[in-house]
PDB file of C-alpha atoms in Angstrom:
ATOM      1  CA  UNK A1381     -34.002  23.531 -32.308  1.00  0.00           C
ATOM      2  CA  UNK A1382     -33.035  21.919 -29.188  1.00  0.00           C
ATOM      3  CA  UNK A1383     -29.914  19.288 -29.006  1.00  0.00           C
ATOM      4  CA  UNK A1384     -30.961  15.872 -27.380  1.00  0.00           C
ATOM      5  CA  UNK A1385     -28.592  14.975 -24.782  1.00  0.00           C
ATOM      6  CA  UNK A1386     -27.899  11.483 -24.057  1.00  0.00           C
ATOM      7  CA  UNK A1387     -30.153  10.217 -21.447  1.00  0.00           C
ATOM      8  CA  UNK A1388     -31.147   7.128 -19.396  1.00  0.00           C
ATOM      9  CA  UNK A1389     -33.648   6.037 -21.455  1.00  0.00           C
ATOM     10  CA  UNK A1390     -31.610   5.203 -24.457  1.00  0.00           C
ATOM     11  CA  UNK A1391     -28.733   4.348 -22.800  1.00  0.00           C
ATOM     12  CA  UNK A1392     -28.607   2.234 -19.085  1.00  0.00           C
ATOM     13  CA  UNK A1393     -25.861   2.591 -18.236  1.00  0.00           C
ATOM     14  CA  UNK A1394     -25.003   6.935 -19.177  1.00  0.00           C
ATOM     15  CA  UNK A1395     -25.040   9.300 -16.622  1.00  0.00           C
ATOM     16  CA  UNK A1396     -24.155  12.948 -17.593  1.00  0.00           C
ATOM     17  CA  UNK A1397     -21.551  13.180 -20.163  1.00  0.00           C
ATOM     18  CA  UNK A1398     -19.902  10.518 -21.540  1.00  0.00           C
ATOM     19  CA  UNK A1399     -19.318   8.014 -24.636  1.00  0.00           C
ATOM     20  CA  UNK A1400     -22.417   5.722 -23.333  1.00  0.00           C
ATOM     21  CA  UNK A1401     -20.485   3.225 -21.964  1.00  0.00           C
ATOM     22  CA  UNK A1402     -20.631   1.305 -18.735  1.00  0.00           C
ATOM     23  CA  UNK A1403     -18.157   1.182 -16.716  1.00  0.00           C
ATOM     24  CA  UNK A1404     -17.762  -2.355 -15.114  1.00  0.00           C
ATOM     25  CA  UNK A1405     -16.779  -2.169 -11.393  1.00  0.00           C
ATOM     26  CA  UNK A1406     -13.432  -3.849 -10.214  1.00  0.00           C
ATOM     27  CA  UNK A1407     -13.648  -6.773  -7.700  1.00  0.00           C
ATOM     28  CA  UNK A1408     -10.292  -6.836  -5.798  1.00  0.00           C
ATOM     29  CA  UNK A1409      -8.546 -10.552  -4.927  1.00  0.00           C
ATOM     30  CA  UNK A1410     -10.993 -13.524  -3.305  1.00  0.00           C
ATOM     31  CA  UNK A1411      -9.816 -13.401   0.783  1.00  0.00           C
ATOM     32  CA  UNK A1412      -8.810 -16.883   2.159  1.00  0.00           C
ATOM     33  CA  UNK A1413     -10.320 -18.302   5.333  1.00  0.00           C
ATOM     34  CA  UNK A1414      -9.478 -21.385   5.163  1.00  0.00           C
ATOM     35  CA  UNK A1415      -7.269 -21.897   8.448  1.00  0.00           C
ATOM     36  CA  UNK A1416      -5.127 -24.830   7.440  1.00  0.00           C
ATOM     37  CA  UNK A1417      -4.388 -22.994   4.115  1.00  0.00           C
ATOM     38  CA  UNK A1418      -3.394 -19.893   5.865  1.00  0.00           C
ATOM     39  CA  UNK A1419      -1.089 -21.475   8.280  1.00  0.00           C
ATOM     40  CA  UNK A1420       0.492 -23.858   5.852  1.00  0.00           C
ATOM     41  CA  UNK A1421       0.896 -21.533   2.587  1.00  0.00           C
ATOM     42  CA  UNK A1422       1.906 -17.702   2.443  1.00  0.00           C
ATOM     43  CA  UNK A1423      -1.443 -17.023   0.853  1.00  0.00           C
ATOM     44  CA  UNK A1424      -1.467 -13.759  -1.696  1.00  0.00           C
ATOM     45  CA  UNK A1425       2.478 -14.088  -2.118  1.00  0.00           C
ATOM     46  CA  UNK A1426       2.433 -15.460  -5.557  1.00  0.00           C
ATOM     47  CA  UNK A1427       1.546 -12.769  -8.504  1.00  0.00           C
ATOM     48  CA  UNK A1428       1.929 -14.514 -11.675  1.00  0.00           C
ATOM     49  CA  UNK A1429      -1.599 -15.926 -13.061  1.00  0.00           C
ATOM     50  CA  UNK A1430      -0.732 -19.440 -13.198  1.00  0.00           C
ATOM     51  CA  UNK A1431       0.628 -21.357 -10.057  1.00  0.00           C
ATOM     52  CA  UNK A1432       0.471 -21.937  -6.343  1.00  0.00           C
ATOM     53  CA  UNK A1433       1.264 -19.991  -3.170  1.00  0.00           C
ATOM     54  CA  UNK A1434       4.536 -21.154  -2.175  1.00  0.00           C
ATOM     55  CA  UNK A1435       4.399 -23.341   0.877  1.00  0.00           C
ATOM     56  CA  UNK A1436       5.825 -22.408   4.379  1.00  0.00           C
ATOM     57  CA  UNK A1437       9.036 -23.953   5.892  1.00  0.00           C
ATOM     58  CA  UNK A1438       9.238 -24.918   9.235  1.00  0.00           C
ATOM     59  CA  UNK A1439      11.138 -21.775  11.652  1.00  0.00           C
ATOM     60  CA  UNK A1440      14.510 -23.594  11.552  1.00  0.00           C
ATOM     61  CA  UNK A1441      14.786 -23.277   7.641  1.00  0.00           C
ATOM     62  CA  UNK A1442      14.633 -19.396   7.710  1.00  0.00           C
ATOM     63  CA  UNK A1443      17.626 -17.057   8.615  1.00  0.00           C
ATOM     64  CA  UNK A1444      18.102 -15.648  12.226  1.00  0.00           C
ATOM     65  CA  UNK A1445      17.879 -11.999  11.310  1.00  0.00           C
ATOM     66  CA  UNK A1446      14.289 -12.187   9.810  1.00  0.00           C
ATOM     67  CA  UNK A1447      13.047 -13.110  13.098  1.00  0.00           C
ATOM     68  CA  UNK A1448      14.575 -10.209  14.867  1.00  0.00           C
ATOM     69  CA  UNK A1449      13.037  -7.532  12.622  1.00  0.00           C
ATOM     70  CA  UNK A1450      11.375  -4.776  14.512  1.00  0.00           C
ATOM     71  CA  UNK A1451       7.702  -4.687  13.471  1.00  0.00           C
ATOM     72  CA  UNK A1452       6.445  -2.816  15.727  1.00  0.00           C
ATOM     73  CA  UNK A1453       5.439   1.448  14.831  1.00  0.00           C
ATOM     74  CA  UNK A1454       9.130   3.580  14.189  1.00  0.00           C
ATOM     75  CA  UNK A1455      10.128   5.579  17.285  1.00  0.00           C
ATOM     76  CA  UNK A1456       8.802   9.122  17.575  1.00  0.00           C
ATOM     77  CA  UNK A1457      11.164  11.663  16.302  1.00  0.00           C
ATOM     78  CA  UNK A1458      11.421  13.421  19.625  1.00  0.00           C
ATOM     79  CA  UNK A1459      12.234   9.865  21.521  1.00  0.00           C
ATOM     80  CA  UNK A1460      15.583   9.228  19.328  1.00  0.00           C
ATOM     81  CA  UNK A1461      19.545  10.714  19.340  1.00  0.00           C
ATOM     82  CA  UNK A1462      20.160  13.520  17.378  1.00  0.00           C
ATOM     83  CA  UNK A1463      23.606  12.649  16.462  1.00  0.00           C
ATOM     84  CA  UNK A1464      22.361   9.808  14.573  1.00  0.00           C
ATOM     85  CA  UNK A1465      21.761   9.025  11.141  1.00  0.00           C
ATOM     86  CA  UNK A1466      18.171   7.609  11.444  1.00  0.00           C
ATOM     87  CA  UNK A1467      17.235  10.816  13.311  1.00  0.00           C
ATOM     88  CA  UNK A1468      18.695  13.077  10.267  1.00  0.00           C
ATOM     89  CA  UNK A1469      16.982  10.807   7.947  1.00  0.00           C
ATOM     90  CA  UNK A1470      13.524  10.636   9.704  1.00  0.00           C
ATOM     91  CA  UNK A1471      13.844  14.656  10.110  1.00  0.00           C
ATOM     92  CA  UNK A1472      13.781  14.855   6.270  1.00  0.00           C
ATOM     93  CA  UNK A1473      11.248  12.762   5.476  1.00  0.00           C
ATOM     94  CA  UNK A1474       9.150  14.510   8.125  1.00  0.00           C
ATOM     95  CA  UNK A1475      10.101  17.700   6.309  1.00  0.00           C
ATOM     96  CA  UNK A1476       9.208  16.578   2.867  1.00  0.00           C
ATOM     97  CA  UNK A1477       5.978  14.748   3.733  1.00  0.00           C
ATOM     98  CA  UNK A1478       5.094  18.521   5.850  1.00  0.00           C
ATOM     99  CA  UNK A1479       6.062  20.622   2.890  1.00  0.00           C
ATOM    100  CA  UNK A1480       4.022  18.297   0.474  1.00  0.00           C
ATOM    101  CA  UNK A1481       0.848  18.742   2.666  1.00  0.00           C
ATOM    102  CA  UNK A1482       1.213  21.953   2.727  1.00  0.00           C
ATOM    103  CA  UNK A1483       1.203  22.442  -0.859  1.00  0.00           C
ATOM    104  CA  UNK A1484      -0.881  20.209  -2.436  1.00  0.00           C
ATOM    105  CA  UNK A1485      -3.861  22.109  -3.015  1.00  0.00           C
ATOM    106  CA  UNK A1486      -1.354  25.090  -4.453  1.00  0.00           C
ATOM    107  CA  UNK A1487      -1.362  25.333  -7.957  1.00  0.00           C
ATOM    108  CA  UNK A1488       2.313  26.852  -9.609  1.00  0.00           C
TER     109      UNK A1488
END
């Protein structure tokens, strides 16, 4: 006697092995592009399920120092001091992300 495997006919949604279930596909977050909204509400900020996106205060209301954060990419590890402490930190963090790369298909 042959066992009867599970198979599209009897169930839509099986493929292969499995419990028969379907598996629903996630939809991410609804994107904004409404331009008033966007430049009068920090859109995406708030993460509870009820409520609003808080609304944006004029430039004046907002400390000094968040407008002088660097944004731009980190400097190269080569282009900075190495009698610094951002250098030392940057070189370990180099290190560990190298040494992870290195082993990640390595099993123990």
């Amino acid at each position: 006697m042959r066992k009867k495997s599970i198979s599209s006919s009897c169930c839509p949604g099986a493929k292969g092995k499995g419990k028969g279930m379907v598996k629903e596909e996630l939809k991410g977050p609804e994107v904004c592009k409404d331009p008033v909204r966007l430049a009068s509400y920090a859109v995406g900020v708030n993460i509870l399920k009820e409520g609003e996106d808080p609304k944006l205060k004029p430039p004046e209301e907002y400390p000094e120092w968040l407008f002088q954060l660097n944004l731009e990419k980190p400097k190269d590890l080569h282009d900075m001091e190495s009698n610094t402490w951002e250098y030392w930190k940057r070189l370990r963090k180099e290190n560990i992300l190298r040494f992870n790369r290195l082993h990640k298909g390595k099993k123990f």
